[in-house]
Amino acid sequence: MLHLLKHPLLTHKLTLLRRKDTETKEFRETLEEIAGLMAYEITRDLPLRDVTIETPLGICTTQELAMDVVLVPILRAGLGMVDGISNLIPTARIGHIGMYRDHITLQPMTYYAKFPDNLSNATVMVLDPMLATGGSSTDAIQVLKNSGAKIIKLVCIVGAPQGVERIMHDHPDVQIFLAGLDERLNDKGYIVPGLGDAGDRLFGTK
Ligand code: PRP
Ligand code: URA
């Protein structure tokens, strides 16, 4: 299922990310802020459990999060979303999956994967700003499923229709969250109008 998040602050900050004149520092800060704003919606259905605690004035029956959260950024660009979300879920554990797209075939190549234990008991959030052909995300999700993950959410900033369709087809059980859904991919597999190469803009490598 696709959740296209709408909020004036998200829209404003996404505009900043898209501007070609936005430099590395501002790009990095804004990406983190957008991820933080999205955290509110992507955690909306996290389960709670009852707890009884003591406040300074007495006993209180209330609730706390019942399930672990694991964040899995797809390297490199997904790293830029980790702090924004983990600031709000400081107990979240963090795995990493390294992938790059072959520039000719656009096929994703996995070069690294390291996850916390007990993925089957956690809500796993895959983080990547760009959902283009969907190849990287679908492979990352499959690697996580092979490692035991059962509840997986895909959190991206900008998506193309092709990428959304690919995930819905390959992983109908995975919720997809986007701040923007763009028109199309160009012949190099870049999202148009998009925001360019997210990894390069985040790390200043071009
Ligand atoms: C980008 C982006 C995604 C992928 C999206 O990474 O961060 O991981 O492309 O494209 P897809 O949906 O067609 O698979 P890239 O391969 O450029 O690697 P990088 O983050 O190391 O620059
Ligand atoms: N990867 C990016 O960084 N940007 C795109 O538009 C597509 C893939």
GROMACS .gro file of N, CA and C in nm, residues 30-191:
model
  486
   30THR      N    1   1.826   1.919   0.553
   30THR     CA    2   1.686   1.913   0.512
   30THR      C    3   1.640   1.768   0.497
   31LEU      N    4   1.726   1.684   0.444
   31LEU     CA    5   1.690   1.542   0.431
   31LEU      C    6   1.661   1.481   0.569
   32GLU      N    7   1.745   1.517   0.666
   32GLU     CA    8   1.724   1.467   0.803
   32GLU      C    9   1.591   1.519   0.859
   33GLU      N   10   1.563   1.646   0.834
   33GLU     CA   11   1.438   1.705   0.886
   33GLU      C   12   1.316   1.638   0.822
   34ILE      N   13   1.322   1.612   0.692
   34ILE     CA   14   1.209   1.548   0.624
   34ILE      C   15   1.187   1.409   0.681
   35ALA      N   16   1.295   1.335   0.701
   35ALA     CA   17   1.281   1.200   0.759
   35ALA      C   18   1.216   1.209   0.897
   36GLY      N   19   1.255   1.310   0.974
   36GLY     CA   20   1.196   1.328   1.107
   36GLY      C   21   1.047   1.358   1.099
   37LEU      N   22   1.009   1.442   1.004
   37LEU     CA   23   0.866   1.473   0.988
   37LEU      C   24   0.788   1.349   0.944
   38MET      N   25   0.850   1.266   0.861
   38MET     CA   26   0.781   1.146   0.814
   38MET      C   27   0.765   1.043   0.926
   39ALA      N   28   0.854   1.052   1.027
   39ALA     CA   29   0.854   0.952   1.135
   39ALA      C   30   0.717   0.944   1.203
   40TYR      N   31   0.651   1.057   1.213
   40TYR     CA   32   0.521   1.062   1.282
   40TYR      C   33   0.420   0.969   1.212
   41GLU      N   34   0.420   0.971   1.079
   41GLU     CA   35   0.323   0.889   1.004
   41GLU      C   36   0.367   0.743   0.993
   42ILE      N   37   0.498   0.722   0.976
   42ILE     CA   38   0.542   0.583   0.953
   42ILE      C   39   0.534   0.500   1.081
   43THR      N   40   0.521   0.568   1.195
   43THR     CA   41   0.510   0.494   1.322
   43THR      C   42   0.366   0.488   1.373
   44ARG      N   43   0.272   0.537   1.294
   44ARG     CA   44   0.134   0.553   1.341
   44ARG      C   45   0.073   0.422   1.391
   45ASP      N   46   0.107   0.309   1.329
   45ASP     CA   47   0.043   0.182   1.368
   45ASP      C   48   0.133   0.093   1.454
   46LEU      N   49   0.238   0.151   1.513
   46LEU     CA   50   0.323   0.067   1.599
   46LEU      C   51   0.242   0.018   1.719
   47PRO      N   52   0.255  -0.110   1.754
   47PRO     CA   53   0.176  -0.162   1.866
   47PRO      C   54   0.224  -0.108   2.001
   48LEU      N   55   0.128  -0.097   2.092
   48LEU     CA   56   0.157  -0.052   2.229
   48LEU      C   57   0.121  -0.162   2.327
   49ARG      N   58   0.183  -0.160   2.444
   49ARG     CA   59   0.142  -0.252   2.551
   49ARG      C   60   0.115  -0.171   2.678
   50ASP      N   61   0.027  -0.228   2.761
   50ASP     CA   62  -0.008  -0.160   2.886
   50ASP      C   63   0.108  -0.171   2.985
   51VAL      N   64   0.134  -0.062   3.058
   51VAL     CA   65   0.232  -0.065   3.167
   51VAL      C   66   0.177   0.017   3.283
   52THR      N   67   0.215  -0.023   3.402
   52THR     CA   68   0.180   0.056   3.520
   52THR      C   69   0.309   0.118   3.572
   53ILE      N   70   0.307   0.249   3.586
   53ILE     CA   71   0.429   0.320   3.628
   53ILE      C   72   0.394   0.413   3.746
   54GLU      N   73   0.500   0.467   3.805
   54GLU     CA   74   0.480   0.561   3.915
   54GLU      C   75   0.519   0.700   3.867
   55THR      N   76   0.429   0.793   3.874
   55THR     CA   77   0.463   0.934   3.847
   55THR      C   78   0.503   0.997   3.982
   56PRO      N   79   0.552   1.120   3.983
   56PRO     CA   80   0.582   1.184   4.112
   56PRO      C   81   0.460   1.193   4.203
   57LEU      N   82   0.338   1.183   4.145
   57LEU     CA   83   0.216   1.201   4.225
   57LEU      C   84   0.134   1.075   4.246
   58GLY      N   85   0.174   0.965   4.183
   58GLY     CA   86   0.094   0.844   4.205
   58GLY      C   87   0.116   0.739   4.098
   59ILE      N   88   0.026   0.638   4.102
   59ILE     CA   89   0.035   0.526   4.008
   59ILE      C   90  -0.045   0.560   3.883
   60CYS      N   91   0.008   0.520   3.769
   60CYS     CA   92  -0.057   0.553   3.642
   60CYS      C   93  -0.050   0.431   3.551
   61THR      N   94  -0.165   0.388   3.499
   61THR     CA   95  -0.164   0.281   3.399
   61THR      C   96  -0.164   0.348   3.262
   62THR      N   97  -0.062   0.318   3.185
   62THR     CA   98  -0.044   0.386   3.057
   62THR      C   99   0.009   0.286   2.955
   63GLN      N  100   0.070   0.333   2.849
   63GLN     CA  101   0.118   0.243   2.745
   63GLN      C  102   0.258   0.282   2.699
   64GLU      N  103   0.330   0.182   2.646
   64GLU     CA  104   0.461   0.208   2.586
   64GLU      C  105   0.474   0.122   2.460
   65LEU      N  106   0.573   0.154   2.377
   65LEU     CA  107   0.592   0.077   2.254
   65LEU      C  108   0.615  -0.070   2.288
   66ALA      N  109   0.547  -0.158   2.212
   66ALA     CA  110   0.554  -0.300   2.243
   66ALA      C  111   0.651  -0.374   2.151
   67MET      N  112   0.700  -0.307   2.051
   67MET     CA  113   0.778  -0.377   1.951
   67MET      C  114   0.906  -0.302   1.919
   68ASP      N  115   1.014  -0.377   1.899
   68ASP     CA  116   1.140  -0.316   1.858
   68ASP      C  117   1.125  -0.253   1.720
   69VAL      N  118   1.202  -0.148   1.699
   69VAL     CA  119   1.210  -0.088   1.566
   69VAL      C  120   1.354  -0.102   1.517
   70VAL      N  121   1.368  -0.148   1.395
   70VAL     CA  122   1.500  -0.158   1.332
   70VAL      C  123   1.500  -0.071   1.206
   71LEU      N  124   1.595   0.019   1.198
   71LEU     CA  125   1.610   0.104   1.080
   71LEU      C  126   1.720   0.044   0.991
   72VAL      N  127   1.692   0.035   0.863
   72VAL     CA  128   1.793  -0.019   0.771
   72VAL      C  129   1.812   0.076   0.654
   73PRO      N  130   1.909   0.168   0.664
   73PRO     CA  131   1.937   0.255   0.550
   73PRO      C  132   2.005   0.177   0.438
   74ILE      N  133   1.965   0.208   0.315
   74ILE     CA  134   2.037   0.155   0.199
   74ILE      C  135   2.151   0.253   0.170
   75LEU      N  136   2.275   0.202   0.179
   75LEU     CA  137   2.393   0.288   0.156
   75LEU      C  138   2.399   0.324   0.006
   76ARG      N  139   2.439   0.445  -0.020
   76ARG     CA  140   2.479   0.545   0.075
   76ARG      C  141   2.365   0.636   0.122
   77ALA      N  142   2.277   0.673   0.030
   77ALA     CA  143   2.191   0.788   0.057
   77ALA      C  144   2.095   0.768   0.175
   78GLY      N  145   2.058   0.642   0.203
   78GLY     CA  146   1.969   0.617   0.314
   78GLY      C  147   2.026   0.662   0.448
   79LEU      N  148   2.160   0.670   0.455
   79LEU     CA  149   2.223   0.716   0.581
   79LEU      C  150   2.171   0.853   0.622
   80GLY      N  151   2.138   0.935   0.523
   80GLY     CA  152   2.094   1.072   0.551
   80GLY      C  153   1.958   1.079   0.618
   81MET      N  154   1.888   0.965   0.627
   81MET     CA  155   1.755   0.965   0.689
   81MET      C  156   1.757   0.907   0.831
   82VAL      N  157   1.869   0.846   0.871
   82VAL     CA  158   1.872   0.772   0.998
   82VAL      C  159   1.852   0.864   1.118
   83ASP      N  160   1.927   0.972   1.126
   83ASP     CA  161   1.922   1.056   1.247
   83ASP      C  162   1.784   1.119   1.266
   84GLY      N  163   1.721   1.159   1.156
   84GLY     CA  164   1.589   1.222   1.166
   84GLY      C  165   1.488   1.131   1.233
   85ILE      N  166   1.497   1.001   1.203
   85ILE     CA  167   1.401   0.906   1.261
   85ILE      C  168   1.449   0.857   1.398
   86SER      N  169   1.578   0.829   1.410
   86SER     CA  170   1.626   0.774   1.538
   86SER      C  171   1.623   0.880   1.650
   87ASN      N  172   1.622   1.009   1.614
   87ASN     CA  173   1.602   1.112   1.716
   87ASN      C  174   1.470   1.093   1.788
   88LEU      N  175   1.369   1.043   1.714
   88LEU     CA  176   1.236   1.023   1.772
   88LEU      C  177   1.217   0.883   1.828
   89ILE      N  178   1.296   0.788   1.781
   89ILE     CA  179   1.290   0.650   1.833
   89ILE      C  180   1.431   0.613   1.876
   90PRO      N  181   1.478   0.668   1.988
   90PRO     CA  182   1.619   0.649   2.025
   90PRO      C  183   1.655   0.504   2.056
   91THR      N  184   1.554   0.420   2.081
   91THR     CA  185   1.584   0.278   2.109
   91THR      C  186   1.596   0.197   1.980
   92ALA      N  187   1.571   0.259   1.867
   92ALA     CA  188   1.577   0.183   1.740
   92ALA      C  189   1.718   0.128   1.720
   93ARG      N  190   1.724   0.002   1.677
   93ARG     CA  191   1.853  -0.055   1.638
   93ARG      C  192   1.872  -0.031   1.489
   94ILE      N  193   1.996  -0.036   1.444
   94ILE     CA  194   2.023   0.005   1.306
   94ILE      C  195   2.103  -0.102   1.233
   95GLY      N  196   2.049  -0.148   1.121
   95GLY     CA  197   2.123  -0.237   1.032
   95GLY      C  198   2.168  -0.157   0.910
   96HIS      N  199   2.250  -0.219   0.827
   96HIS     CA  200   2.295  -0.149   0.705
   96HIS      C  201   2.292  -0.245   0.588
   97ILE      N  202   2.252  -0.193   0.473
   97ILE     CA  203   2.267  -0.272   0.351
   97ILE      C  204   2.330  -0.183   0.245
   98GLY      N  205   2.438  -0.232   0.187
   98GLY     CA  206   2.510  -0.154   0.087
   98GLY      C  207   2.472  -0.199  -0.052
   99MET      N  208   2.426  -0.104  -0.135
   99MET     CA  209   2.386  -0.136  -0.272
   99MET      C  210   2.424  -0.023  -0.363
  100TYR      N  211   2.461  -0.055  -0.485
  100TYR     CA  212   2.473   0.051  -0.587
  100TYR      C  213   2.410  -0.001  -0.715
  101ARG      N  214   2.363   0.093  -0.796
  101ARG     CA  215   2.305   0.056  -0.926
  101ARG      C  216   2.415   0.056  -1.030
  102ASP      N  217   2.424  -0.051  -1.107
  102ASP     CA  218   2.515  -0.049  -1.221
  102ASP      C  219   2.465   0.060  -1.318
  103HIS      N  220   2.557   0.149  -1.359
  103HIS     CA  221   2.512   0.265  -1.435
  103HIS      C  222   2.458   0.229  -1.574
  104ILE      N  223   2.499   0.115  -1.627
  104ILE     CA  224   2.452   0.075  -1.760
  104ILE      C  225   2.322  -0.006  -1.748
  105THR      N  226   2.327  -0.111  -1.668
  105THR     CA  227   2.210  -0.202  -1.663
  105THR      C  228   2.104  -0.155  -1.564
  106LEU      N  229   2.141  -0.064  -1.474
  106LEU     CA  230   2.055  -0.015  -1.365
  106LEU      C  231   2.021  -0.126  -1.264
  107GLN      N  232   2.088  -0.240  -1.277
  107GLN     CA  233   2.064  -0.349  -1.181
  107GLN      C  234   2.135  -0.321  -1.049
  108PRO      N  235   2.068  -0.342  -0.936
  108PRO     CA  236   2.133  -0.319  -0.807
  108PRO      C  237   2.234  -0.430  -0.774
  109MET      N  238   2.346  -0.389  -0.715
  109MET     CA  239   2.448  -0.485  -0.671
  109MET      C  240   2.459  -0.469  -0.519
  110THR      N  241   2.446  -0.579  -0.446
  110THR     CA  242   2.458  -0.573  -0.300
  110THR      C  243   2.603  -0.597  -0.262
  111TYR      N  244   2.662  -0.503  -0.184
  111TYR     CA  245   2.802  -0.522  -0.146
  111TYR      C  246   2.821  -0.534   0.005
  112TYR      N  247   2.713  -0.517   0.082
  112TYR     CA  248   2.729  -0.525   0.229
  112TYR      C  249   2.592  -0.546   0.292
  113ALA      N  250   2.586  -0.627   0.396
  113ALA     CA  251   2.461  -0.641   0.473
  113ALA      C  252   2.494  -0.684   0.615
  114LYS      N  253   2.445  -0.608   0.710
  114LYS     CA  254   2.467  -0.640   0.853
  114LYS      C  255   2.344  -0.592   0.930
  115PHE      N  256   2.275  -0.687   0.993
  115PHE     CA  257   2.150  -0.654   1.062
  115PHE      C  258   2.156  -0.695   1.209
  116PRO      N  259   2.078  -0.629   1.294
  116PRO     CA  260   2.065  -0.674   1.433
  116PRO      C  261   1.995  -0.811   1.438
  117ASP      N  262   2.009  -0.881   1.550
  117ASP     CA  263   1.938  -1.009   1.569
  117ASP      C  264   1.788  -0.985   1.583
  118ASN      N  265   1.714  -1.094   1.576
  118ASN     CA  266   1.570  -1.094   1.604
  118ASN      C  267   1.489  -1.000   1.515
  119LEU      N  268   1.521  -1.000   1.386
  119LEU     CA  269   1.443  -0.916   1.294
  119LEU      C  270   1.297  -0.959   1.292
  120SER      N  271   1.271  -1.086   1.321
  120SER     CA  272   1.133  -1.137   1.311
  120SER      C  273   1.043  -1.075   1.418
  121ASN      N  274   1.102  -1.020   1.524
  121ASN     CA  275   1.020  -0.958   1.630
  121ASN      C  276   1.019  -0.806   1.622
  122ALA      N  277   1.063  -0.751   1.511
  122ALA     CA  278   1.076  -0.605   1.501
  122ALA      C  279   0.995  -0.550   1.384
  123THR      N  280   0.963  -0.421   1.394
  123THR     CA  281   0.917  -0.349   1.275
  123THR      C  282   1.041  -0.294   1.207
  124VAL      N  283   1.062  -0.336   1.083
  124VAL     CA  284   1.185  -0.299   1.011
  124VAL      C  285   1.151  -0.190   0.909
  125MET      N  286   1.226  -0.081   0.916
  125MET     CA  287   1.202   0.031   0.823
  125MET      C  288   1.322   0.046   0.731
  126VAL      N  289   1.299   0.023   0.602
  126VAL     CA  290   1.404   0.038   0.502
  126VAL      C  291   1.405   0.184   0.458
  127LEU      N  292   1.523   0.246   0.462
  127LEU     CA  293   1.533   0.390   0.433
  127LEU      C  294   1.614   0.414   0.307
  128ASP      N  295   1.557   0.487   0.213
  128ASP     CA  296   1.631   0.528   0.093
  128ASP      C  297   1.557   0.647   0.034
  129PRO      N  298   1.624   0.761   0.013
  129PRO     CA  299   1.550   0.877  -0.038
  129PRO      C  300   1.486   0.852  -0.174
  130MET      N  301   1.546   0.764  -0.258
  130MET     CA  302   1.501   0.753  -0.397
  130MET      C  303   1.444   0.615  -0.428
  131LEU      N  304   1.321   0.613  -0.480
  131LEU     CA  305   1.258   0.489  -0.529
  131LEU      C  306   1.241   0.509  -0.680
  132ALA      N  307   1.340   0.466  -0.757
  132ALA     CA  308   1.340   0.493  -0.901
  132ALA      C  309   1.282   0.375  -0.978
  133THR      N  310   1.367   0.281  -1.024
  133THR     CA  311   1.311   0.159  -1.086
  133THR      C  312   1.253   0.067  -0.979
  134GLY      N  313   1.298   0.088  -0.855
  134GLY     CA  314   1.254   0.001  -0.744
  134GLY      C  315   1.345  -0.119  -0.724
  135GLY      N  316   1.446  -0.134  -0.812
  135GLY     CA  317   1.534  -0.252  -0.804
  135GLY      C  318   1.608  -0.261  -0.671
  136SER      N  319   1.666  -0.149  -0.626
  136SER     CA  320   1.744  -0.153  -0.502
  136SER      C  321   1.654  -0.186  -0.383
  137SER      N  322   1.541  -0.119  -0.375
  137SER     CA  323   1.452  -0.141  -0.260
  137SER      C  324   1.395  -0.282  -0.259
  138THR      N  325   1.355  -0.332  -0.376
  138THR     CA  326   1.295  -0.466  -0.377
  138THR      C  327   1.398  -0.570  -0.335
  139ASP      N  328   1.523  -0.553  -0.381
  139ASP     CA  329   1.627  -0.648  -0.340
  139ASP      C  330   1.658  -0.636  -0.191
  140ALA      N  331   1.664  -0.513  -0.141
  140ALA     CA  332   1.692  -0.493   0.003
  140ALA      C  333   1.583  -0.559   0.086
  141ILE      N  334   1.459  -0.541   0.045
  141ILE     CA  335   1.347  -0.602   0.119
  141ILE      C  336   1.359  -0.754   0.117
  142GLN      N  337   1.397  -0.809   0.001
  142GLN     CA  338   1.410  -0.955  -0.008
  142GLN      C  339   1.521  -1.007   0.082
  143VAL      N  340   1.634  -0.934   0.085
  143VAL     CA  341   1.745  -0.974   0.174
  143VAL      C  342   1.697  -0.974   0.319
  144LEU      N  343   1.618  -0.872   0.356
  144LEU     CA  344   1.568  -0.864   0.494
  144LEU      C  345   1.469  -0.977   0.523
  145LYS      N  346   1.383  -1.008   0.427
  145LYS     CA  347   1.290  -1.120   0.447
  145LYS      C  348   1.368  -1.250   0.463
  146ASN      N  349   1.473  -1.267   0.381
  146ASN     CA  350   1.555  -1.389   0.393
  146ASN      C  351   1.624  -1.396   0.529
  147SER      N  352   1.643  -1.280   0.591
  147SER     CA  353   1.708  -1.276   0.724
  147SER      C  354   1.606  -1.280   0.837
  148GLY      N  355   1.479  -1.299   0.804
  148GLY     CA  356   1.378  -1.321   0.907
  148GLY      C  357   1.278  -1.208   0.928
  149ALA      N  358   1.298  -1.093   0.864
  149ALA     CA  359   1.206  -0.979   0.886
  149ALA      C  360   1.066  -1.014   0.835
  150LYS      N  361   0.967  -0.975   0.914
  150LYS     CA  362   0.828  -1.006   0.876
  150LYS      C  363   0.747  -0.879   0.854
  151ILE      N  364   0.770  -0.779   0.936
  151ILE     CA  365   0.696  -0.653   0.920
  151ILE      C  366   0.794  -0.550   0.866
  152ILE      N  367   0.774  -0.509   0.741
  152ILE     CA  368   0.870  -0.420   0.675
  152ILE      C  369   0.795  -0.300   0.618
  153LYS      N  370   0.851  -0.181   0.641
  153LYS     CA  371   0.800  -0.058   0.580
  153LYS      C  372   0.912   0.001   0.497
  154LEU      N  373   0.877   0.051   0.379
  154LEU     CA  374   0.975   0.115   0.292
  154LEU      C  375   0.953   0.266   0.299
  155VAL      N  376   1.054   0.338   0.345
  155VAL     CA  377   1.041   0.483   0.364
  155VAL      C  378   1.134   0.554   0.267
  156CYS      N  379   1.076   0.619   0.167
  156CYS     CA  380   1.153   0.693   0.067
  156CYS      C  381   1.105   0.838   0.066
  157ILE      N  382   1.182   0.924   0.002
  157ILE     CA  383   1.139   1.065  -0.006
  157ILE      C  384   1.067   1.088  -0.139
  158VAL      N  385   1.136   1.057  -0.249
  158VAL     CA  386   1.076   1.078  -0.382
  158VAL      C  387   1.068   0.944  -0.454
  159GLY      N  388   0.953   0.919  -0.518
  159GLY     CA  389   0.936   0.794  -0.592
  159GLY      C  390   0.890   0.819  -0.733
  160ALA      N  391   0.914   0.721  -0.819
  160ALA     CA  392   0.858   0.721  -0.955
  160ALA      C  393   0.750   0.613  -0.961
  161PRO      N  394   0.650   0.631  -1.048
  161PRO     CA  395   0.543   0.531  -1.056
  161PRO      C  396   0.595   0.389  -1.079
  162GLN      N  397   0.700   0.378  -1.163
  162GLN     CA  398   0.757   0.245  -1.193
  162GLN      C  399   0.808   0.175  -1.066
  163GLY      N  400   0.875   0.253  -0.980
  163GLY     CA  401   0.929   0.195  -0.856
  163GLY      C  402   0.818   0.152  -0.761
  164VAL      N  403   0.715   0.236  -0.752
  164VAL     CA  404   0.602   0.203  -0.663
  164VAL      C  405   0.535   0.074  -0.711
  165GLU      N  406   0.515   0.065  -0.845
  165GLU     CA  407   0.449  -0.055  -0.899
  165GLU      C  408   0.534  -0.180  -0.874
  166ARG      N  409   0.665  -0.163  -0.887
  166ARG     CA  410   0.755  -0.278  -0.867
  166ARG      C  411   0.744  -0.331  -0.725
  167ILE      N  412   0.746  -0.241  -0.628
  167ILE     CA  413   0.738  -0.287  -0.488
  167ILE      C  414   0.600  -0.349  -0.460
  168MET      N  415   0.495  -0.284  -0.511
  168MET     CA  416   0.361  -0.339  -0.486
  168MET      C  417   0.347  -0.478  -0.546
  169HIS      N  418   0.413  -0.499  -0.660
  169HIS     CA  419   0.407  -0.630  -0.725
  169HIS      C  420   0.491  -0.732  -0.650
  170ASP      N  421   0.617  -0.694  -0.619
  170ASP     CA  422   0.710  -0.791  -0.558
  170ASP      C  423   0.682  -0.814  -0.410
  171HIS      N  424   0.636  -0.709  -0.342
  171HIS     CA  425   0.618  -0.718  -0.195
  171HIS      C  426   0.486  -0.651  -0.154
  172PRO      N  427   0.374  -0.715  -0.188
  172PRO     CA  428   0.244  -0.652  -0.158
  172PRO      C  429   0.219  -0.633  -0.009
  173ASP      N  430   0.297  -0.700   0.075
  173ASP     CA  431   0.280  -0.688   0.219
  173ASP      C  432   0.353  -0.566   0.277
  174VAL      N  433   0.432  -0.497   0.196
  174VAL     CA  434   0.516  -0.387   0.247
  174VAL      C  435   0.447  -0.252   0.224
  175GLN      N  436   0.435  -0.175   0.329
  175GLN     CA  437   0.381  -0.039   0.316
  175GLN      C  438   0.490   0.053   0.261
  176ILE      N  439   0.452   0.137   0.166
  176ILE     CA  440   0.547   0.232   0.106
  176ILE      C  441   0.508   0.373   0.150
  177PHE      N  442   0.606   0.449   0.198
  177PHE     CA  443   0.582   0.589   0.237
  177PHE      C  444   0.667   0.679   0.149
  178LEU      N  445   0.603   0.782   0.094
  178LEU     CA  446   0.672   0.880   0.009
  178LEU      C  447   0.630   1.021   0.049
  179ALA      N  448   0.723   1.117   0.030
  179ALA     CA  449   0.685   1.259   0.045
  179ALA      C  450   0.652   1.320  -0.090
  180GLY      N  451   0.694   1.254  -0.199
  180GLY     CA  452   0.663   1.306  -0.332
  180GLY      C  453   0.659   1.192  -0.433
  181LEU      N  454   0.559   1.196  -0.522
  181LEU     CA  455   0.550   1.096  -0.630
  181LEU      C  456   0.564   1.172  -0.761
  182ASP      N  457   0.673   1.144  -0.833
  182ASP     CA  458   0.706   1.221  -0.953
  182ASP      C  459   0.653   1.154  -1.079
  183GLU      N  460   0.682   1.221  -1.195
  183GLU     CA  461   0.620   1.179  -1.321
  183GLU      C  462   0.675   1.050  -1.379
  184ARG      N  463   0.812   1.042  -1.383
  184ARG     CA  464   0.869   0.936  -1.465
  184ARG      C  465   1.018   0.922  -1.438
  185LEU      N  466   1.078   0.824  -1.507
  185LEU     CA  467   1.224   0.807  -1.507
  185LEU      C  468   1.277   0.854  -1.642
  186ASN      N  469   1.400   0.909  -1.643
  186ASN     CA  470   1.461   0.940  -1.773
  186ASN      C  471   1.535   0.816  -1.824
  187ASP      N  472   1.606   0.830  -1.938
  187ASP     CA  473   1.667   0.710  -1.997
  187ASP      C  474   1.788   0.661  -1.918
  188LYS      N  475   1.830   0.737  -1.817
  188LYS     CA  476   1.939   0.690  -1.729
  188LYS      C  477   1.885   0.637  -1.597
  189GLY      N  478   1.753   0.627  -1.587
  189GLY     CA  479   1.693   0.574  -1.465
  189GLY      C  480   1.683   0.675  -1.352
  190TYR      N  481   1.697   0.804  -1.384
  190TYR     CA  482   1.682   0.908  -1.281
  190TYR      C  483   1.537   0.956  -1.277
  191ILE      N  484   1.494   0.990  -1.155
  191ILE     CA  485   1.357   1.038  -1.138
  191ILE      C  486   1.347   1.181  -1.189
   0.00000   0.00000   0.00000
